[in-house]
CSV table of C-alpha atoms in Angstrom, one decimal:
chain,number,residue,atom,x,y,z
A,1,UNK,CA,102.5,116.2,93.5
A,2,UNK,CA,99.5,118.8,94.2
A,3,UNK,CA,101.8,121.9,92.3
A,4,UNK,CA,103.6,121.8,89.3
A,5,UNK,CA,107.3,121.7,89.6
A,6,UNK,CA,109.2,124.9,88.0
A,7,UNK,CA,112.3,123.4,87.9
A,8,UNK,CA,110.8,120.2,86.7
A,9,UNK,CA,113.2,118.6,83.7
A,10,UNK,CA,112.3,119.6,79.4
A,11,UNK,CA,109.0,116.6,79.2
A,12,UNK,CA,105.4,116.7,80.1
A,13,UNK,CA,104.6,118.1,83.8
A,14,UNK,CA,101.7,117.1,85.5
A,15,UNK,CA,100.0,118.0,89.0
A,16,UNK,CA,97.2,117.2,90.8
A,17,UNK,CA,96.0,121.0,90.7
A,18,UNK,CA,96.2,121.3,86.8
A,19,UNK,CA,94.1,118.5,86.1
A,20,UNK,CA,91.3,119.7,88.5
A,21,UNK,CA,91.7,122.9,87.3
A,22,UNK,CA,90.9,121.7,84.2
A,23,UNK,CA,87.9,119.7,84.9
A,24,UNK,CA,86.5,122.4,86.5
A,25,UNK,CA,86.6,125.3,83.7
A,26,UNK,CA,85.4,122.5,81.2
A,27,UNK,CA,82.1,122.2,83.0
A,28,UNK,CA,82.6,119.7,85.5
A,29,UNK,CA,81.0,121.0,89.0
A,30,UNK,CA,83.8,120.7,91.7
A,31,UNK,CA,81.8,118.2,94.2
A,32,UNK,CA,82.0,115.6,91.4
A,33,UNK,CA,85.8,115.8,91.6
A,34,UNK,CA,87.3,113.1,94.2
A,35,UNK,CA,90.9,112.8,94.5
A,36,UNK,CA,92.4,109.4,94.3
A,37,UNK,CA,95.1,109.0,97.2
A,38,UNK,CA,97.6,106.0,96.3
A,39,UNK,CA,97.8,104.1,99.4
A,40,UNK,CA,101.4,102.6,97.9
A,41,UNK,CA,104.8,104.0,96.4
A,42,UNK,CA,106.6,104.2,93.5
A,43,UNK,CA,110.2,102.9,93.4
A,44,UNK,CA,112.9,103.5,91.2
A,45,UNK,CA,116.6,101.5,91.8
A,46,UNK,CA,119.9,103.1,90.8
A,47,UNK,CA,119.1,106.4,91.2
A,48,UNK,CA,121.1,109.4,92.5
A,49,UNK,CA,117.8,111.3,94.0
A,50,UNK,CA,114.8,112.8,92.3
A,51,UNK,CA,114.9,113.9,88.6
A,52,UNK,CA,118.1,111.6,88.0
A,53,UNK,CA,118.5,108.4,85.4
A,54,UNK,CA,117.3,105.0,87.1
A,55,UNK,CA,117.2,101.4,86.6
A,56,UNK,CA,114.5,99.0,86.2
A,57,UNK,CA,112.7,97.8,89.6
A,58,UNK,CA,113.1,94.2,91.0
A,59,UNK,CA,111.9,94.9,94.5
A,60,UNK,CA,108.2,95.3,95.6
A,61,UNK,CA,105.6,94.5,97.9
A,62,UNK,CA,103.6,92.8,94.9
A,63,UNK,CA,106.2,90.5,93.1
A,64,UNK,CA,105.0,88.2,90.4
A,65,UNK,CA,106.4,87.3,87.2
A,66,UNK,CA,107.4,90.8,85.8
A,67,UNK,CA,104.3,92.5,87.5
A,68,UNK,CA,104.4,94.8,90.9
A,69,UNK,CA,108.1,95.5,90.9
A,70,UNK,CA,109.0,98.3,92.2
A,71,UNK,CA,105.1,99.4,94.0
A,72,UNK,CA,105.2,99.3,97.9
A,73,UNK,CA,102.3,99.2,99.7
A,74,UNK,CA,101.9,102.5,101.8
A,75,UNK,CA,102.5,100.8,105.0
A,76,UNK,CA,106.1,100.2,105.2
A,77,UNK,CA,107.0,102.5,103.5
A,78,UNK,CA,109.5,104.6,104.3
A,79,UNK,CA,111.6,101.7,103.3
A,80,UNK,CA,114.1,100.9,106.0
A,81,UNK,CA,117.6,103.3,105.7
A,82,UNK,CA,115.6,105.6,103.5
A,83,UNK,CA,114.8,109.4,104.6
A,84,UNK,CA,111.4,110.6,104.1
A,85,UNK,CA,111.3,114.2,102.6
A,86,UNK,CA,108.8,116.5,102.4
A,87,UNK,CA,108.4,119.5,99.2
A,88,UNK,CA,105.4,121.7,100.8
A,89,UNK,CA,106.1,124.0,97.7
A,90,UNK,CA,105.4,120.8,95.7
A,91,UNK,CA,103.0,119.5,97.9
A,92,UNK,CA,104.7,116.2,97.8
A,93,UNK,CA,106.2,112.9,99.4
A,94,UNK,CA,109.2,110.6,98.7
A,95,UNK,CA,112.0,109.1,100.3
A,96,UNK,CA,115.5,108.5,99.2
A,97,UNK,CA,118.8,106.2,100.2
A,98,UNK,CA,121.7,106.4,98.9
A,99,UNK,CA,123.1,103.6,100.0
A,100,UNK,CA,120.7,101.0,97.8
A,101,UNK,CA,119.9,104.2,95.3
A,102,UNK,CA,116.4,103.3,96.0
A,103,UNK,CA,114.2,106.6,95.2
A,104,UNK,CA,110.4,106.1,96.2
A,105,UNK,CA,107.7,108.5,95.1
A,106,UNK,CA,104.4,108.2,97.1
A,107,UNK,CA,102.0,110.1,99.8
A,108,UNK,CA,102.4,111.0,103.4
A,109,UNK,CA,101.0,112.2,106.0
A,110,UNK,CA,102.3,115.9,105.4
A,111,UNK,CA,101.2,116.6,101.7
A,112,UNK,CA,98.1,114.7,102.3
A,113,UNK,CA,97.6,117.4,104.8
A,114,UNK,CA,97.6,119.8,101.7
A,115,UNK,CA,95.7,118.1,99.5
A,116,UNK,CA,93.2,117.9,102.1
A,117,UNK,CA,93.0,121.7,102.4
A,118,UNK,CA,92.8,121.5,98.8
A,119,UNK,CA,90.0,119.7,98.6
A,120,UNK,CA,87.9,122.2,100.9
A,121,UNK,CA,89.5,125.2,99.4
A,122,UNK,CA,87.9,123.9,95.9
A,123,UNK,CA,85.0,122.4,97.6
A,124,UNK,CA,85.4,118.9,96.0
A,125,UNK,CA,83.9,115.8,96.4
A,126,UNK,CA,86.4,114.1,98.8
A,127,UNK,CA,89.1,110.9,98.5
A,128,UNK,CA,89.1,107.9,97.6
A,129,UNK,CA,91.7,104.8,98.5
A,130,UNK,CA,93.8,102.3,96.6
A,131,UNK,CA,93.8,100.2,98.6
A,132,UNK,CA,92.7,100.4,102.1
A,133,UNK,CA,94.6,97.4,103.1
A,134,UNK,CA,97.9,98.7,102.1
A,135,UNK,CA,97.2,101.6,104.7
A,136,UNK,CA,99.5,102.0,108.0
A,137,UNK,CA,97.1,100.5,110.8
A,138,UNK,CA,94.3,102.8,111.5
A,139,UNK,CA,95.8,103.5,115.4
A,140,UNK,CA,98.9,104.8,113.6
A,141,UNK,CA,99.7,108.4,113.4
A,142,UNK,CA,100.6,107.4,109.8
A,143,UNK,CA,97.3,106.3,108.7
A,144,UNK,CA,96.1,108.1,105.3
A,145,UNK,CA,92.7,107.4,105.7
A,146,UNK,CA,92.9,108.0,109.6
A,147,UNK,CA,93.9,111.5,108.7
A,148,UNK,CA,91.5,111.8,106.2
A,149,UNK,CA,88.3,110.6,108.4
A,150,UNK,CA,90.0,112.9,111.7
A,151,UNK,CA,90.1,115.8,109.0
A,152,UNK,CA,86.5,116.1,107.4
A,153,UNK,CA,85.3,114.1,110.6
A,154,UNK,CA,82.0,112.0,110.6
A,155,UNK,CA,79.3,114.9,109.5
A,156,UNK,CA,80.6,114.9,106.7
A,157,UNK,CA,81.7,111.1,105.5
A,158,UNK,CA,79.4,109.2,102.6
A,159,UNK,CA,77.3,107.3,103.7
A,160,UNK,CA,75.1,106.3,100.6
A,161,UNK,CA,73.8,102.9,99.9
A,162,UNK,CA,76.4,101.0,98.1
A,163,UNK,CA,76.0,100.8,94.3
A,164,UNK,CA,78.0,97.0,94.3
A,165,UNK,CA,76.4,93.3,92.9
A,166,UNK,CA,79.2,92.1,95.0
A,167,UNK,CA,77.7,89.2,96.9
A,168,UNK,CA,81.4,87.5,97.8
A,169,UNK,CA,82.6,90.3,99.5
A,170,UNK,CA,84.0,89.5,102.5
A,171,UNK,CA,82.5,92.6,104.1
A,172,UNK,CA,79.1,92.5,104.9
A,173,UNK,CA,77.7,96.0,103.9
A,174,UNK,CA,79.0,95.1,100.1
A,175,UNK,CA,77.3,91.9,99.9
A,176,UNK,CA,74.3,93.4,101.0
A,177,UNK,CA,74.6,96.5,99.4
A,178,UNK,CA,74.1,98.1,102.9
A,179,UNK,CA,74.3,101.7,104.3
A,180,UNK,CA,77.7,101.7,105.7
A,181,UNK,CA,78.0,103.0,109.3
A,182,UNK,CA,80.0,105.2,111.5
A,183,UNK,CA,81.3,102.2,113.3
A,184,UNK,CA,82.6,100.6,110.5
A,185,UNK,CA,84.2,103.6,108.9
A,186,UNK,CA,88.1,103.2,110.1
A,187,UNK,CA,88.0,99.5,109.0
A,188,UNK,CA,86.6,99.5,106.0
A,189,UNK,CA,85.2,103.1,104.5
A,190,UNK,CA,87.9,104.6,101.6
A,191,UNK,CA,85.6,107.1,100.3
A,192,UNK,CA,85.2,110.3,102.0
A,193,UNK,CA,83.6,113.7,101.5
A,194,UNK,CA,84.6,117.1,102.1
A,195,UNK,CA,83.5,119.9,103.8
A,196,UNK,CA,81.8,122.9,102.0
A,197,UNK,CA,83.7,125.6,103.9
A,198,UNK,CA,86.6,127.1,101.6
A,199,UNK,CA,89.7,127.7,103.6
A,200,UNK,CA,93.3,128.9,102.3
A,201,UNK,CA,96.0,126.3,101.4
A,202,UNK,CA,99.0,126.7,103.7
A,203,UNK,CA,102.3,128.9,101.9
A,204,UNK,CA,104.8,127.4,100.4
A,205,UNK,CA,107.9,127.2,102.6
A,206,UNK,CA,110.8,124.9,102.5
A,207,UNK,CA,111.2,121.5,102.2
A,208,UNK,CA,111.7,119.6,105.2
A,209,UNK,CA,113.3,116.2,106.0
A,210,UNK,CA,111.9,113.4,108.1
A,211,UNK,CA,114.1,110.1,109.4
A,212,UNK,CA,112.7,107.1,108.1
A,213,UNK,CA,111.3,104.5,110.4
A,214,UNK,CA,112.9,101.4,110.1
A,215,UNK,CA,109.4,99.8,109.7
A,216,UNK,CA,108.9,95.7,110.7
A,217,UNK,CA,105.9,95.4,108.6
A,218,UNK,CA,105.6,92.6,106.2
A,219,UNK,CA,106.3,93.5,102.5
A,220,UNK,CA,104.1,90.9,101.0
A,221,UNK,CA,99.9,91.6,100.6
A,222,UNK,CA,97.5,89.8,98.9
A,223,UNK,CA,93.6,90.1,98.8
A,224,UNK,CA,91.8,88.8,101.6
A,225,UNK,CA,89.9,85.7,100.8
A,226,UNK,CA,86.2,85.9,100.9
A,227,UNK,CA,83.9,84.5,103.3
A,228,UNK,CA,82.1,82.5,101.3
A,229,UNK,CA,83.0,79.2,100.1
A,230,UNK,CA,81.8,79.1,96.7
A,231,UNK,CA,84.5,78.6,94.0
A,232,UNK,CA,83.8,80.2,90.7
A,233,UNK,CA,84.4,78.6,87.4
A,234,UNK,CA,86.4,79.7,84.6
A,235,UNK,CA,84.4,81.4,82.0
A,236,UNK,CA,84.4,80.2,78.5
A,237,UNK,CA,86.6,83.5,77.4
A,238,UNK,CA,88.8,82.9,80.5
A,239,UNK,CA,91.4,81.7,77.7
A,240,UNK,CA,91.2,85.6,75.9
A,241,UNK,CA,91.4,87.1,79.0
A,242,UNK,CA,94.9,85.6,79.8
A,243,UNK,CA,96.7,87.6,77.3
A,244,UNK,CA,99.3,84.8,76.5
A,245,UNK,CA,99.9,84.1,80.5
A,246,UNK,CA,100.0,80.0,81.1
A,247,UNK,CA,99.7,78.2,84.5
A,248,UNK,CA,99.2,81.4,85.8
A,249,UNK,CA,96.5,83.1,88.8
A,250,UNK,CA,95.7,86.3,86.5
A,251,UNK,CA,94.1,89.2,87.6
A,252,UNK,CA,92.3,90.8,84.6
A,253,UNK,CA,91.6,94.2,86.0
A,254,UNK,CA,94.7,94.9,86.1
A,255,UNK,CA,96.5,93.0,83.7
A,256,UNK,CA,98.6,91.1,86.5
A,257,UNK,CA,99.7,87.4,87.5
A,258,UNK,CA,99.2,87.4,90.8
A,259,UNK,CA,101.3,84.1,93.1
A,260,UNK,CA,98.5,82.1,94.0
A,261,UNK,CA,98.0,78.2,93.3
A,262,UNK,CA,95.0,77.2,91.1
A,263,UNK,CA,93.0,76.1,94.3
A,264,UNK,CA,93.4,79.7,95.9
A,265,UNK,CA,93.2,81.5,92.8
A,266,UNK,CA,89.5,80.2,92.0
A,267,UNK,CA,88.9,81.4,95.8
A,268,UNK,CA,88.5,85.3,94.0
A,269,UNK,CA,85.3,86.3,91.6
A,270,UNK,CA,88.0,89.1,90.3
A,271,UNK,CA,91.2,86.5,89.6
A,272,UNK,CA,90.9,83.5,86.7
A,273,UNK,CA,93.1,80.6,86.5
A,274,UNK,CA,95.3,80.5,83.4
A,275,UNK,CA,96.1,76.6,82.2
């Protein structure tokens, strides 16, 4: 949420706005800040609607082991039967049904919209994507980083050299470290920057409701396997980086097994194999 919620429960309350507010009277020049835009939701089962008890998660577009229940990747979601609702006081996104009890927490196209004003309002640094290919399709009008690219349009995207020793990249630019271009931007850019013009943020008015689309999308994603053929070999400390995880593709960044089979697992620089 970009706003604090007054009505939000006794606990910690967090926004978006608070925390750039802070960074900015602590020194921190604005056009450093870039917002991070979750390109995937936040489920929670056996709940009665927003603020209310839930149950732990067993559904998810990332399923393995006890990691990625209950995160959807952005593109299908609203999940089918569930109705999207907008808070523009808030500044937020989630959908609800009531018939699973399935409450999902994540970004659309109408609060983006705010945070996006936001960002020029404040003059920060821009957006940044996790991860671009869990993004509706770029023709969509649901597209986050569509919106985002049609918003600041190309004057004013980054196009710096790439700072990456990433030589198995699949994309080209990263394993050359190239200038990314205009061309390339809906397909692979995630990092945009704003516009120095301040405008006003819209008012808060009411919320509004949106009917889900019954979305045909798979629910499954997985990284996309790199061009190269070159298999990696475990490192010596691949053991300590497992964390107790046997027989196992793990993904050490984030601390998560991930389904793949030893033969595809060694197919990723970022994923070891676990015996």
């Amino acid at each position: 949420n970009l706003y604090e919620d007054p009505n939000h429960p006794p606990g910690a309350k967090y926004s978006t706005h608070n925390a750039v507010q802070d960074y900015i009277k602590g020194g921190c020049p604005s056009d450093k800040i870039v917002l991070g835009i979750p390109a995937y939701g936040r489920s929670f089962e056996g709940s009665n609607g927003l603020y209310s008890n839930f149950a732990k998660p067993t559904k998810g577009s990332w399923v393995a082991g006890n990691d990625g229940k209950g995160v959807w990747d952005y593109k299908v979601l609203p999940l089918p039967g569930a109705t999207e609702i907008y808070d523009e006081k808030l500044g937020a996104t989630y959908s609800y049904d009531p018939t699973s009890k399935i409450f999902t927490s994540y970004e659309g196209p109408k609060s983006l919209a705010q945070k996006l004003n936001y960002i020029k309002k404040y003059n920060l640094g821009g957006t940044m994507f996790w991860s671009g290919d869990a993004d509706a399709k770029p023709s969509s009008n649901r597209s986050l980083i569509t919106q985002v690219y049609n918003t600041f349009g190309r004057a004013n995207m980054a196009f710096e050299n790439n700072n990456l020793n990433y030589p198995t990249s699949q994309y080209a630019n990263i394993r050359a470290g190239a200038v990314t271009t205009v061309d390339s931007v809906n397909s692979t850019a995630s990092v945009t920057s704003s516009p120095v013009a301040p405008v006003t943020s819209t008012a808060p008015g009411a919320v509004t409701t949106v009917d889900s689309v019954n979305s045909t999308a798979s629910v499954t994603s997985s990284p996309a396997a790199p061009v190269t053929s070159n298999t990696p070999e475990i490192s010596a400390g691949a053991g300590d980086q497992c964390k107790g995880n046997k027989n196992v593709c793990y993904w050490p960044l984030t601390s998560q097994t991930v389904p793949f089979s030893q033969a595809r697992c060694k197919l990723y620089v970022s994923l070891i194999w676990c015996p």
